[in-house]
C-alpha cells in the first residue's frame, strides 16, 4: 500500500530476522520496512504480506464482528478470509507491481496472478455470503474491490490514495463489513468503532509515511539537537526511525491483542 520507489537489497548478504524489533542494531538499514526480510525466496512473500499491518487490519474485522449481538464463527472466518484475499494478497501484490517499493524478486506475472486470484477470492466469498446475509452485502461487495483498485492504482486522480482514503478503506470499512456480515444491518456501535478504526489508521499513515521516506529515499542524515543545558544529541537515521517504527510496532500489537481479547470474550 506504499507509493514509494523500490529500495536496495540488504548489502550484508545475510538473512534478516522478520521478528526483529524496529530500530534494533541487528536490523539492516537498507530494508524497505522494519518487518521486511532480505529479498529472495520465501522471504519475499513474508515482506509482501506486510505481516504487522495485515494482522492490524484483519483485527478490525474481528472487532466489528464481535460487536454483533450474536457472533457466527463461520461468518467471521469467511469475512476474515475475504479481507485476507483482498488486502493481504491482492492489494499488496498490486502495490508491489507499482514501482517495486518492497524490492522483492517475485516475478511480475506471479504478482498479477496473486492480484487477480486475491480479488476473485474476496468477491467469491462475498457472493457466498449473500445467501446467508442478504442483499445488504451487495454495496460492500462492489465497494471492496473498487477501493483496492482505486487506492493502489491511484485512480480518480489519486482521490482515494490519501490519508483519509487509507483510513476509510483499511480502517472503517473492515469494521462495518464485519458487523453487517454478522447482522445484516448497521448500528451505532459499529459506526463508533469504525470512527475509532479510522483514527487509528490515520495515525498509522501519519507515522508510516515519513518512515517509508527515510528508509527508501534518504541517502544520509546529518545534524544535531542542542539541549538547553548545552548537551548536544546527534541526529541519524535510527534516531528518526526509532520513534516512528516503534510506535507502529506497538500499535499493531495493541490492535491485534484488543481484537483477540474481544474474540475470546465473545466466543468462549
Short mmCIF file of C-alpha atoms in Angstrom, two decimals:
data_model
loop_
_atom_site.label_atom_id
_atom_site.label_comp_id
_atom_site.label_asym_id
_atom_site.label_seq_id
_atom_site.Cartn_x
_atom_site.Cartn_y
_atom_site.Cartn_z
CA UNK A 1 0.00 0.00 0.00
CA UNK A 2 3.04 2.24 -0.33
CA UNK A 3 3.74 4.61 -3.19
CA UNK A 4 7.49 4.90 -2.56
CA UNK A 5 10.14 3.65 -5.03
CA UNK A 6 11.95 0.37 -4.54
CA UNK A 7 14.76 0.11 -2.03
CA UNK A 8 18.16 -1.50 -2.40
CA UNK A 9 18.63 -5.06 -1.20
CA UNK A 10 20.38 -5.98 2.02
CA UNK A 11 24.10 -5.47 1.42
CA UNK A 12 25.15 -7.82 4.20
CA UNK A 13 24.04 -10.91 2.30
CA UNK A 14 22.62 -12.46 5.48
CA UNK A 15 19.06 -13.25 6.41
CA UNK A 16 17.19 -10.66 8.45
CA UNK A 17 15.09 -11.87 11.34
CA UNK A 18 11.48 -10.99 10.39
CA UNK A 19 10.66 -10.66 14.09
CA UNK A 20 13.48 -8.20 14.84
CA UNK A 21 12.35 -5.15 16.77
CA UNK A 22 12.29 -1.89 14.80
CA UNK A 23 15.40 0.18 15.24
CA UNK A 24 17.43 -2.77 16.57
CA UNK A 25 21.09 -2.85 15.61
CA UNK A 26 20.64 -6.26 14.01
CA UNK A 27 18.15 -4.84 11.55
CA UNK A 28 19.52 -3.85 8.16
CA UNK A 29 19.36 -0.15 7.35
CA UNK A 30 18.54 -0.98 3.72
CA UNK A 31 15.33 -2.86 4.46
CA UNK A 32 12.17 -1.39 2.94
CA UNK A 33 10.24 -1.73 6.22
CA UNK A 34 11.00 -2.72 9.81
CA UNK A 35 9.40 -6.13 9.23
CA UNK A 36 10.98 -6.76 5.81
CA UNK A 37 13.38 -9.64 5.24
CA UNK A 38 16.28 -9.86 2.79
CA UNK A 39 14.96 -10.13 -0.79
CA UNK A 40 14.70 -13.63 -2.26
CA UNK A 41 12.81 -16.88 -1.78
CA UNK A 42 10.15 -17.25 0.89
CA UNK A 43 11.36 -14.02 2.49
CA UNK A 44 9.83 -12.03 -0.36
CA UNK A 45 6.42 -13.43 0.47
CA UNK A 46 6.82 -12.56 4.14
CA UNK A 47 7.67 -8.99 3.19
CA UNK A 48 4.88 -8.77 0.61
CA UNK A 49 2.25 -9.72 3.18
CA UNK A 50 3.23 -6.83 5.49
CA UNK A 51 2.51 -9.12 8.50
CA UNK A 52 2.08 -6.46 11.23
CA UNK A 53 -0.15 -4.30 9.06
CA UNK A 54 -2.17 -7.18 7.62
CA UNK A 55 -2.81 -8.52 11.14
CA UNK A 56 -3.68 -4.99 12.25
CA UNK A 57 -6.36 -4.50 9.60
CA UNK A 58 -7.73 -8.02 9.91
CA UNK A 59 -8.18 -7.23 13.60
CA UNK A 60 -10.72 -4.58 12.60
CA UNK A 61 -12.77 -7.40 11.08
CA UNK A 62 -12.73 -9.26 14.39
CA UNK A 63 -13.65 -6.12 16.31
CA UNK A 64 -16.56 -5.33 14.01
CA UNK A 65 -17.90 -8.89 14.16
CA UNK A 66 -17.59 -9.11 17.95
CA UNK A 67 -19.81 -6.04 18.36
CA UNK A 68 -22.75 -8.04 16.99
CA UNK A 69 -25.32 -9.38 19.50
CA UNK A 70 -24.62 -12.92 18.28
CA UNK A 71 -21.32 -13.89 16.67
CA UNK A 72 -21.30 -16.55 13.95
CA UNK A 73 -17.86 -18.15 13.76
CA UNK A 74 -18.40 -19.27 10.16
CA UNK A 75 -19.34 -15.75 9.05
CA UNK A 76 -16.37 -14.30 10.92
CA UNK A 77 -13.97 -16.76 9.30
CA UNK A 78 -15.46 -16.07 5.87
CA UNK A 79 -15.09 -12.31 6.35
CA UNK A 80 -11.51 -12.69 7.56
CA UNK A 81 -10.63 -14.82 4.53
CA UNK A 82 -12.23 -12.30 2.18
CA UNK A 83 -10.17 -9.44 3.62
CA UNK A 84 -7.03 -11.57 3.68
CA UNK A 85 -7.53 -12.17 -0.05
CA UNK A 86 -8.32 -8.54 -0.85
CA UNK A 87 -5.93 -6.69 1.47
CA UNK A 88 -3.26 -9.20 2.43
CA UNK A 89 -2.80 -10.60 -1.07
CA UNK A 90 -4.35 -8.52 -3.86
CA UNK A 91 -3.67 -5.02 -2.53
CA UNK A 92 -0.10 -5.76 -1.54
CA UNK A 93 0.70 -7.57 -4.78
CA UNK A 94 -0.80 -4.71 -6.77
CA UNK A 95 1.23 -2.23 -4.78
CA UNK A 96 4.46 -4.14 -5.41
CA UNK A 97 3.71 -4.03 -9.13
CA UNK A 98 3.76 -0.23 -8.86
CA UNK A 99 7.47 0.51 -8.71
CA UNK A 100 8.60 -2.43 -6.54
CA UNK A 101 8.62 -0.40 -3.28
CA UNK A 102 9.49 -3.52 -1.25
CA UNK A 103 12.28 -4.59 -3.58
CA UNK A 104 11.06 -8.20 -3.85
CA UNK A 105 12.10 -10.58 -6.60
CA UNK A 106 8.65 -12.07 -7.13
CA UNK A 107 8.03 -12.25 -10.92
CA UNK A 108 5.62 -9.71 -12.36
CA UNK A 109 3.38 -12.44 -13.75
CA UNK A 110 3.09 -14.01 -10.32
CA UNK A 111 2.15 -10.69 -8.74
CA UNK A 112 -0.51 -10.16 -11.40
CA UNK A 113 -1.83 -13.66 -10.74
CA UNK A 114 -1.93 -13.06 -6.97
CA UNK A 115 -3.83 -9.82 -7.54
CA UNK A 116 -6.43 -11.47 -9.76
CA UNK A 117 -6.83 -14.55 -7.56
CA UNK A 118 -6.99 -12.44 -4.39
CA UNK A 119 -9.72 -10.15 -5.71
CA UNK A 120 -11.62 -13.07 -7.24
CA UNK A 121 -11.44 -14.96 -3.96
CA UNK A 122 -12.72 -11.99 -1.99
CA UNK A 123 -15.61 -11.47 -4.40
CA UNK A 124 -16.45 -15.19 -4.39
CA UNK A 125 -16.58 -15.25 -0.61
CA UNK A 126 -18.77 -12.16 -0.67
CA UNK A 127 -21.17 -13.74 -3.15
CA UNK A 128 -21.32 -16.87 -1.00
CA UNK A 129 -22.23 -14.65 1.95
CA UNK A 130 -25.20 -13.18 0.11
CA UNK A 131 -27.16 -16.40 0.64
CA UNK A 132 -26.80 -16.08 4.42
CA UNK A 133 -26.68 -12.33 4.98
CA UNK A 134 -28.85 -10.94 2.20
CA UNK A 135 -28.69 -8.26 -0.44
CA UNK A 136 -27.44 -5.71 2.07
CA UNK A 137 -23.94 -7.05 1.35
CA UNK A 138 -24.03 -6.01 -2.32
CA UNK A 139 -22.84 -2.39 -1.81
CA UNK A 140 -19.91 -3.64 0.26
CA UNK A 141 -19.20 -6.40 -2.25
CA UNK A 142 -18.90 -3.80 -5.01
CA UNK A 143 -17.08 -1.17 -2.96
CA UNK A 144 -14.40 -3.51 -1.57
CA UNK A 145 -12.61 -4.42 -4.84
CA UNK A 146 -13.12 -0.87 -6.09
CA UNK A 147 -11.29 0.52 -3.05
CA UNK A 148 -8.38 -1.88 -3.58
CA UNK A 149 -8.01 -0.89 -7.23
CA UNK A 150 -8.63 2.83 -6.68
CA UNK A 151 -6.13 3.09 -3.83
CA UNK A 152 -3.29 1.03 -5.26
CA UNK A 153 -3.67 2.22 -8.87
CA UNK A 154 -4.27 5.80 -7.71
CA UNK A 155 -7.44 6.05 -9.78
CA UNK A 156 -9.74 9.11 -9.80
CA UNK A 157 -6.75 11.41 -9.67
CA UNK A 158 -5.42 9.78 -6.53
CA UNK A 159 -8.53 10.80 -4.58
CA UNK A 160 -8.54 7.54 -2.61
CA UNK A 161 -4.74 7.37 -2.26
CA UNK A 162 -4.68 9.83 0.66
CA UNK A 163 -4.56 9.67 4.44
CA UNK A 164 -8.35 9.90 4.56
CA UNK A 165 -8.83 7.32 1.81
CA UNK A 166 -6.48 4.90 3.54
CA UNK A 167 -8.20 5.33 6.91
CA UNK A 168 -11.64 4.77 5.38
CA UNK A 169 -10.67 1.82 3.19
CA UNK A 170 -8.38 -0.07 5.58
CA UNK A 171 -9.82 1.12 8.89
CA UNK A 172 -13.54 1.91 8.87
CA UNK A 173 -14.55 -0.38 6.01
CA UNK A 174 -13.47 -3.71 7.60
CA UNK A 175 -15.31 -2.88 10.83
CA UNK A 176 -18.56 -2.08 9.04
CA UNK A 177 -18.41 -5.05 6.66
CA UNK A 178 -17.74 -7.48 9.52
CA UNK A 179 -20.71 -6.20 11.53
CA UNK A 180 -23.06 -6.26 8.56
CA UNK A 181 -21.90 -9.80 7.72
CA UNK A 182 -22.98 -10.84 11.20
CA UNK A 183 -26.27 -8.95 11.50
CA UNK A 184 -27.39 -7.83 8.05
CA UNK A 185 -27.66 -4.21 9.25
CA UNK A 186 -25.75 -1.30 10.71
CA UNK A 187 -26.00 0.18 14.20
CA UNK A 188 -24.48 2.91 16.34
CA UNK A 189 -21.83 0.69 17.97
CA UNK A 190 -20.09 -0.37 14.73
CA UNK A 191 -20.24 3.21 13.44
CA UNK A 192 -18.41 4.39 16.56
CA UNK A 193 -15.91 1.54 16.21
CA UNK A 194 -15.42 2.46 12.54
CA UNK A 195 -14.64 6.02 13.60
CA UNK A 196 -12.08 4.67 16.05
CA UNK A 197 -10.54 2.46 13.36
CA UNK A 198 -10.43 5.49 11.07
CA UNK A 199 -8.47 7.46 13.67
CA UNK A 200 -6.03 4.61 14.33
CA UNK A 201 -5.45 4.03 10.63
CA UNK A 202 -4.95 7.74 10.03
CA UNK A 203 -2.33 7.73 12.80
CA UNK A 204 -0.72 4.68 11.19
CA UNK A 205 -0.46 6.51 7.88
CA UNK A 206 0.94 9.64 9.53
CA UNK A 207 3.71 7.54 11.10
CA UNK A 208 4.42 5.16 8.22
CA UNK A 209 4.69 7.81 5.50
CA UNK A 210 7.79 9.55 6.94
CA UNK A 211 9.21 6.15 7.97
CA UNK A 212 8.97 4.93 4.36
CA UNK A 213 10.56 8.14 3.14
CA UNK A 214 13.53 7.74 5.47
CA UNK A 215 14.05 4.04 4.70
CA UNK A 216 13.57 4.14 0.96
CA UNK A 217 14.68 7.53 -0.27
CA UNK A 218 17.01 9.17 2.24
CA UNK A 219 20.71 8.59 1.50
CA UNK A 220 22.20 10.36 4.52
CA UNK A 221 21.00 12.08 7.68
CA UNK A 222 23.15 14.73 9.34
CA UNK A 223 22.53 17.13 12.19
CA UNK A 224 22.18 17.52 15.92
CA UNK A 225 19.91 18.83 18.64
CA UNK A 226 21.27 21.18 21.29
CA UNK A 227 19.52 20.92 24.64
CA UNK A 228 19.03 23.89 26.96
CA UNK A 229 21.72 22.56 29.30
CA UNK A 230 24.20 22.59 26.45
CA UNK A 231 24.23 18.86 25.72
CA UNK A 232 24.31 18.00 22.02
CA UNK A 233 22.44 14.96 20.69
CA UNK A 234 23.34 13.68 17.22
CA UNK A 235 20.60 13.05 14.70
CA UNK A 236 20.90 9.99 12.47
CA UNK A 237 18.60 7.64 10.58
CA UNK A 238 17.85 5.47 13.60
CA UNK A 239 17.04 8.43 15.83
CA UNK A 240 14.38 9.44 13.29
CA UNK A 241 13.09 5.96 12.52
CA UNK A 242 13.06 4.63 16.08
CA UNK A 243 10.07 6.61 17.44
CA UNK A 244 8.05 6.20 14.22
CA UNK A 245 8.52 2.48 13.77
CA UNK A 246 8.50 1.75 17.49
CA UNK A 247 5.04 3.34 17.71
CA UNK A 248 3.83 1.43 14.63
CA UNK A 249 5.16 -1.84 16.06
CA UNK A 250 3.41 -1.37 19.41
CA UNK A 251 0.19 -0.10 17.84
CA UNK A 252 -0.04 -3.17 15.61
CA UNK A 253 0.31 -5.44 18.64
CA UNK A 254 -2.19 -3.35 20.61
CA UNK A 255 -4.94 -3.64 18.00
CA UNK A 256 -4.31 -7.37 17.47
CA UNK A 257 -4.42 -8.08 21.21
CA UNK A 258 -7.57 -5.99 21.63
CA UNK A 259 -9.28 -7.96 18.86
CA UNK A 260 -8.09 -11.24 20.39
CA UNK A 261 -9.49 -10.21 23.78
CA UNK A 262 -12.88 -9.41 22.24
CA UNK A 263 -12.91 -12.71 20.35
CA UNK A 264 -12.08 -14.71 23.47
CA UNK A 265 -14.72 -12.87 25.50
CA UNK A 266 -17.46 -13.38 22.89
CA UNK A 267 -16.64 -16.88 21.69
CA UNK A 268 -15.51 -18.65 24.86
#
